[in-house]
Tab-separated table of C-alpha atoms in Angstrom:
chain	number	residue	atom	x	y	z
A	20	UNK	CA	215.060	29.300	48.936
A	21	UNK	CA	214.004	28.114	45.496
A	22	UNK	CA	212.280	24.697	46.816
A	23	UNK	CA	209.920	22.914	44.217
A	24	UNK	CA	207.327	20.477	45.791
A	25	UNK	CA	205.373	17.558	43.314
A	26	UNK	CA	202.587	15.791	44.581
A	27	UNK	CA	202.118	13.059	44.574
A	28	UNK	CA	205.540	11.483	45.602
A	29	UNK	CA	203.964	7.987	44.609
A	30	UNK	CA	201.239	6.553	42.528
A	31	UNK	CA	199.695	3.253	41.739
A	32	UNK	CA	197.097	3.079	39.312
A	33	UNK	CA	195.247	0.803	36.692
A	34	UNK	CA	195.648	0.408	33.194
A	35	UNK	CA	193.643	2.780	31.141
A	36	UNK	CA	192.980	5.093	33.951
A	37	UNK	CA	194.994	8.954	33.774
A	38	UNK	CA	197.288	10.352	36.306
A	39	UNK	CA	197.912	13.873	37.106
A	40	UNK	CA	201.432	15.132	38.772
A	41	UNK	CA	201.544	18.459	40.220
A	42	UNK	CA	204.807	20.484	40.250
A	43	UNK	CA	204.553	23.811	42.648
A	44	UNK	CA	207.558	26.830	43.401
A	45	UNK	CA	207.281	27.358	46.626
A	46	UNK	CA	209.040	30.499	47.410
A	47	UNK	CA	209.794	31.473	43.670
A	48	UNK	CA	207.861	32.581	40.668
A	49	UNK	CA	208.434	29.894	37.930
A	50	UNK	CA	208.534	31.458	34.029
A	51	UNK	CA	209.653	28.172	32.996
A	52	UNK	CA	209.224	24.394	34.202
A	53	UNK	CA	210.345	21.257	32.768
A	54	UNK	CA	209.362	18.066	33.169
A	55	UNK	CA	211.517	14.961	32.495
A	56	UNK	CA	211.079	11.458	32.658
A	57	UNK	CA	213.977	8.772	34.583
A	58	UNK	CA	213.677	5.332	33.923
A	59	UNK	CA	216.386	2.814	36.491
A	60	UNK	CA	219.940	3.354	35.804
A	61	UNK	CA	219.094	6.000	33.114
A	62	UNK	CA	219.309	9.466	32.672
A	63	UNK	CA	216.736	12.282	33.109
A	64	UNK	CA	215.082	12.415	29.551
A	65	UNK	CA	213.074	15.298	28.564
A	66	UNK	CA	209.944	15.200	28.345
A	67	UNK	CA	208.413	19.054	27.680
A	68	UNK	CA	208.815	22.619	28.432
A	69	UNK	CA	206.264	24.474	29.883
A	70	UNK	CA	206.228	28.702	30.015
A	71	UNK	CA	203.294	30.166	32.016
A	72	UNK	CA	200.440	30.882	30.037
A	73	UNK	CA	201.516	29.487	26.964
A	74	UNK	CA	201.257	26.086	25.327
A	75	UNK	CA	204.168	23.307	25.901
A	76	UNK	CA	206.988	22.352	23.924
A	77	UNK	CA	207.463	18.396	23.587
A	78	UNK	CA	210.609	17.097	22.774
A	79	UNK	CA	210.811	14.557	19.601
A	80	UNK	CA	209.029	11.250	20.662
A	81	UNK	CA	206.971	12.336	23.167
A	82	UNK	CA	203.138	12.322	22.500
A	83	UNK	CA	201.542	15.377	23.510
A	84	UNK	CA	198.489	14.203	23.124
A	85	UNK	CA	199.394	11.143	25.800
A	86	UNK	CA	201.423	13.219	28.462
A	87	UNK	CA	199.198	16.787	28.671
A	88	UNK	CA	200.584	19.867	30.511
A	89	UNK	CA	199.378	22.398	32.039
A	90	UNK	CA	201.206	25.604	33.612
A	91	UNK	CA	198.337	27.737	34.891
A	92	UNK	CA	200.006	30.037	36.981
A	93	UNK	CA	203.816	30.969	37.979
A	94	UNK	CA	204.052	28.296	40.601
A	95	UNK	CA	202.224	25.479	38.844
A	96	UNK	CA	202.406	23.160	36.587
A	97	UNK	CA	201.003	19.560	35.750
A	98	UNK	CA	201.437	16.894	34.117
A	99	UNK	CA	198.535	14.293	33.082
A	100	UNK	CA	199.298	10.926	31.794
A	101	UNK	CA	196.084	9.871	30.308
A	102	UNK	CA	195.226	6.195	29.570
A	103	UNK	CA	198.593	5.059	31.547
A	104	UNK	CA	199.619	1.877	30.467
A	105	UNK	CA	202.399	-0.321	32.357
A	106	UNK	CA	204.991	0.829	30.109
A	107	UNK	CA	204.212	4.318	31.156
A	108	UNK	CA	205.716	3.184	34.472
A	109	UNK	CA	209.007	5.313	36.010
A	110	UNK	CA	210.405	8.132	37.365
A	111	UNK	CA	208.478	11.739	36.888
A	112	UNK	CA	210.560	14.706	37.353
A	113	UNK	CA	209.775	18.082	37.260
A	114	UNK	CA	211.835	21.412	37.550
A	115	UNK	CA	211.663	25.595	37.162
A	116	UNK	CA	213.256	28.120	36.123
A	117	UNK	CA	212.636	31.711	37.212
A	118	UNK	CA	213.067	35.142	35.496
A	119	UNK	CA	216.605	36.117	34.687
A	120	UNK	CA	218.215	32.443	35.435
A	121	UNK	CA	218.038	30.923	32.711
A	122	UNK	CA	221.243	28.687	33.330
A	123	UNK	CA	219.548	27.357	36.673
A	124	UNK	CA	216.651	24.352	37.189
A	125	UNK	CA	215.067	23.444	40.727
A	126	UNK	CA	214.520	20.125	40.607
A	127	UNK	CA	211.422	18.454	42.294
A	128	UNK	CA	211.500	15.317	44.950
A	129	UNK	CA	210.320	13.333	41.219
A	130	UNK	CA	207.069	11.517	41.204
A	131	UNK	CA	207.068	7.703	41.113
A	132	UNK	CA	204.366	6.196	39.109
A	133	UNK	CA	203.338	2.790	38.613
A	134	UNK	CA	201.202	1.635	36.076
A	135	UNK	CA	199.553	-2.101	36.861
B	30	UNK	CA	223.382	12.727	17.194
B	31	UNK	CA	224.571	14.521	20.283
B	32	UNK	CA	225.694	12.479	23.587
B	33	UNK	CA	226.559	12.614	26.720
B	34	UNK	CA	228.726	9.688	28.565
B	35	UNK	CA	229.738	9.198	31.608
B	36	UNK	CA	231.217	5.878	33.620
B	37	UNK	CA	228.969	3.111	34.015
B	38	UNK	CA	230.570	1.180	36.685
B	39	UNK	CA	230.013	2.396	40.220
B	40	UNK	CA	233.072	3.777	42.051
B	41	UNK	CA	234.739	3.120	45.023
B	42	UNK	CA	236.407	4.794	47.319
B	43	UNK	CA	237.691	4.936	50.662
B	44	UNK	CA	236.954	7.753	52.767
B	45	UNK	CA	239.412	10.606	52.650
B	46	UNK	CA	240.198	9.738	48.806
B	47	UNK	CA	239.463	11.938	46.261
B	48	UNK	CA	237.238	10.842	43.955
B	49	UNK	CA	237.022	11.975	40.142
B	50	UNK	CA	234.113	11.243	38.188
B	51	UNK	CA	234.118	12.100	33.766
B	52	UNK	CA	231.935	13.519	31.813
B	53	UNK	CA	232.587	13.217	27.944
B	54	UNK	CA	229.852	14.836	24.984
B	55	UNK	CA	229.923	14.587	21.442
B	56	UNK	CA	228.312	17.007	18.843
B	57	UNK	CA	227.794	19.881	21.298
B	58	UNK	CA	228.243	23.344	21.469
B	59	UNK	CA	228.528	23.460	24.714
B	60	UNK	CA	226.899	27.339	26.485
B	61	UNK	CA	227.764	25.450	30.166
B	62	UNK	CA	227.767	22.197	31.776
B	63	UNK	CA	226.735	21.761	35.144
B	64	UNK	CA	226.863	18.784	37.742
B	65	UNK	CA	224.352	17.534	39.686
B	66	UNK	CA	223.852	15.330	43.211
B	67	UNK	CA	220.906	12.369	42.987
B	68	UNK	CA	219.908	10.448	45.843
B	69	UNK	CA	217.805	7.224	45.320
B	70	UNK	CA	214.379	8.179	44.807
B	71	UNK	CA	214.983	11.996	44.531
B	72	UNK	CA	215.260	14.783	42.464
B	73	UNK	CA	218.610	16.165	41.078
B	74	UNK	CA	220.529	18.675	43.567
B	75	UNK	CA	222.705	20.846	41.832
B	76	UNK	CA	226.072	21.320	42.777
B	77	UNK	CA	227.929	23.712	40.184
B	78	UNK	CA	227.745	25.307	36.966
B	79	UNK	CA	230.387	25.972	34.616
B	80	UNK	CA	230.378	28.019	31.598
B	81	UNK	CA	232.246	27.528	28.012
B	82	UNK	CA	234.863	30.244	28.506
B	83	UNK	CA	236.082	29.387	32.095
B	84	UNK	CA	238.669	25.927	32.740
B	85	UNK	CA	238.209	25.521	36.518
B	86	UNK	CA	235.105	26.106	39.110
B	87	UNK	CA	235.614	25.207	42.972
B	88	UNK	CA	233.307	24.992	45.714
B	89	UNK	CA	233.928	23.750	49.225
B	90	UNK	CA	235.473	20.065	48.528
B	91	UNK	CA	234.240	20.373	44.890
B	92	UNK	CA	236.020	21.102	41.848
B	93	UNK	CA	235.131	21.059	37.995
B	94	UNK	CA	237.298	21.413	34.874
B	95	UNK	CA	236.334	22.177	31.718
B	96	UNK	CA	238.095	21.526	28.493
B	97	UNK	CA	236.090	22.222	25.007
B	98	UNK	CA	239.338	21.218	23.152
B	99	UNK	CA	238.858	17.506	24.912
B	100	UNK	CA	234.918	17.764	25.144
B	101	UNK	CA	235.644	16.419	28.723
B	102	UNK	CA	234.555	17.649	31.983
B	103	UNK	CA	236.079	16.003	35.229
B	104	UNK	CA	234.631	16.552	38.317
B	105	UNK	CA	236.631	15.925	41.673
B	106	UNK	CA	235.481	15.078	45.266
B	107	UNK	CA	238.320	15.461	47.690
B	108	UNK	CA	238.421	14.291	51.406
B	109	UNK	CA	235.770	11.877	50.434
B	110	UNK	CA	233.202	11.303	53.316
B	111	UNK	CA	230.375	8.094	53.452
B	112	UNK	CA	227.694	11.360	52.879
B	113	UNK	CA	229.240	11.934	49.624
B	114	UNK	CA	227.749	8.479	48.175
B	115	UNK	CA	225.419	9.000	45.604
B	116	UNK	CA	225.045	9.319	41.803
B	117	UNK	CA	226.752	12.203	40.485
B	118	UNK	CA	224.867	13.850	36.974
B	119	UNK	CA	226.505	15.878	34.760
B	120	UNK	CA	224.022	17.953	32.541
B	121	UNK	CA	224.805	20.093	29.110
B	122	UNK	CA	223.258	22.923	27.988
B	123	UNK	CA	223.952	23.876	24.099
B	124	UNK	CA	224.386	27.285	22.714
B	125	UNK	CA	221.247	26.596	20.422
B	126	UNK	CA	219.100	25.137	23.332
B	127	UNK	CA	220.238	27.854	26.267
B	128	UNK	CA	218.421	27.203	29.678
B	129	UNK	CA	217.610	23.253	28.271
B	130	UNK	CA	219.354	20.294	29.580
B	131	UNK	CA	220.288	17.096	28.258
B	132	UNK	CA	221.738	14.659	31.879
B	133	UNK	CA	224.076	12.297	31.125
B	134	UNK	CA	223.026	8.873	33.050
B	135	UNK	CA	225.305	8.860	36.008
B	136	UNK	CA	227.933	7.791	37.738
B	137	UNK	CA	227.003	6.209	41.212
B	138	UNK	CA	229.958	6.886	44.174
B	139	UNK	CA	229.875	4.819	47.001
B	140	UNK	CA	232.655	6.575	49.902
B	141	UNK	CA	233.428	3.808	52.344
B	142	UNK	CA	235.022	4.332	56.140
């Protein structure tokens, strides 16, 4: 149980264009998801937390305006990087959280994206 | 600013050994700390949790200590095994921030036969 799929597992895209990751419970409903961001050798950084049906919290240095998400429903969320740009490049990871554990994240397979 | 540091430097081990892997923070109150499995190219796996108030978790060939006094977690592998390589995360959660985590960047295990 407690399985979180994204989609896509891999992206390449141009310059300028916007990329949107989704990040689905499967078998769980998700109150909270995070997403973070993992760039080679480095640790999971956050990026946001997002709580159904309510706006998301960014975490100091990220531009909300840049990285927009979206949790519609208890098993989704996304995450739109708009005007990627080649340092936009790495590692997106997303997890959830359900109702009543708190202390626990489901981590996603992680997104790669590439930005040419 | 608050930190989280683990070793760098990939280790080693021969199968059979046990490993042990450290976790050290700085300007943390610490609610639990919890340790995490990452293949390359994958999401975090989580392996255990471990709250503020308890010194010792096990599970399977697993164990975690915890000492607030130190601000050190260790986290042992024994009877190594080749599947055991991987990166090994360990992951804070404050008292102010409860249900947020902050990784630390890894220490990479490679179990040889």
């Amino acid at each position: 149980g407690a399985v979180v799929s994204q989609h896509p597992s891999w992206v390449i895209c141009k310059s300028g264009t916007s990329v949107k990751i989704e990040c689905r419970s499967l078998d769980f409903q998700a109150t909270t998801m995070f997403w973070y961001r993992q760039f080679p050798k480095q640790s999971l950084m956050l990026m946001a937390t997002s709580n159904e049906g309510s706006k998301a919290t960014y975490e100091q240095g990220v531009e909300k305006d840049k990285f927009l998400i979206n949790h519609a429903s208890l098993t989704l969320s996304t995450l739109t990087v708009t005007s990627a740009h080649p340092e936009d490049s790495s590692f997106y990871i997303c997890s959830a959280q359900y109702r009543g554990q708190q202390e626990t994240q489901y981590f996603g397979p992680g997104t790669r994206l590439l930005v040419l | 600013s608050q930190k989280i540091e683990q070793n760098s430097e990939a280790l080693n081990i021969q199968e059979g050994k046990t490993a042990t892997l450290t976790c050290n923070y700085t300007n943390y109150s610490p609610a639990y700390l919890q340790w995490y499995r990452q293949d390359p190219g994958r999401g975090p796996v989580f392996l255990l949790l471990i709250r503020e108030n308890e010194k010792e978790k096990r599970k399977e060939r697993l164990k975690v200590t915890f000492d607030t006094t130190l601000k050190q977690s260790l986290f042992h592998i024994t009877a190594s095994q080749p599947a055991d390589s991987a990166t090994y995360l360990c992951a804070l959660s404050s008292i102010n921030s409860w249900g947020k985590l902050q990784f630390g960047a890894g220490t990479q295990v490679v179990v040889t036969p």
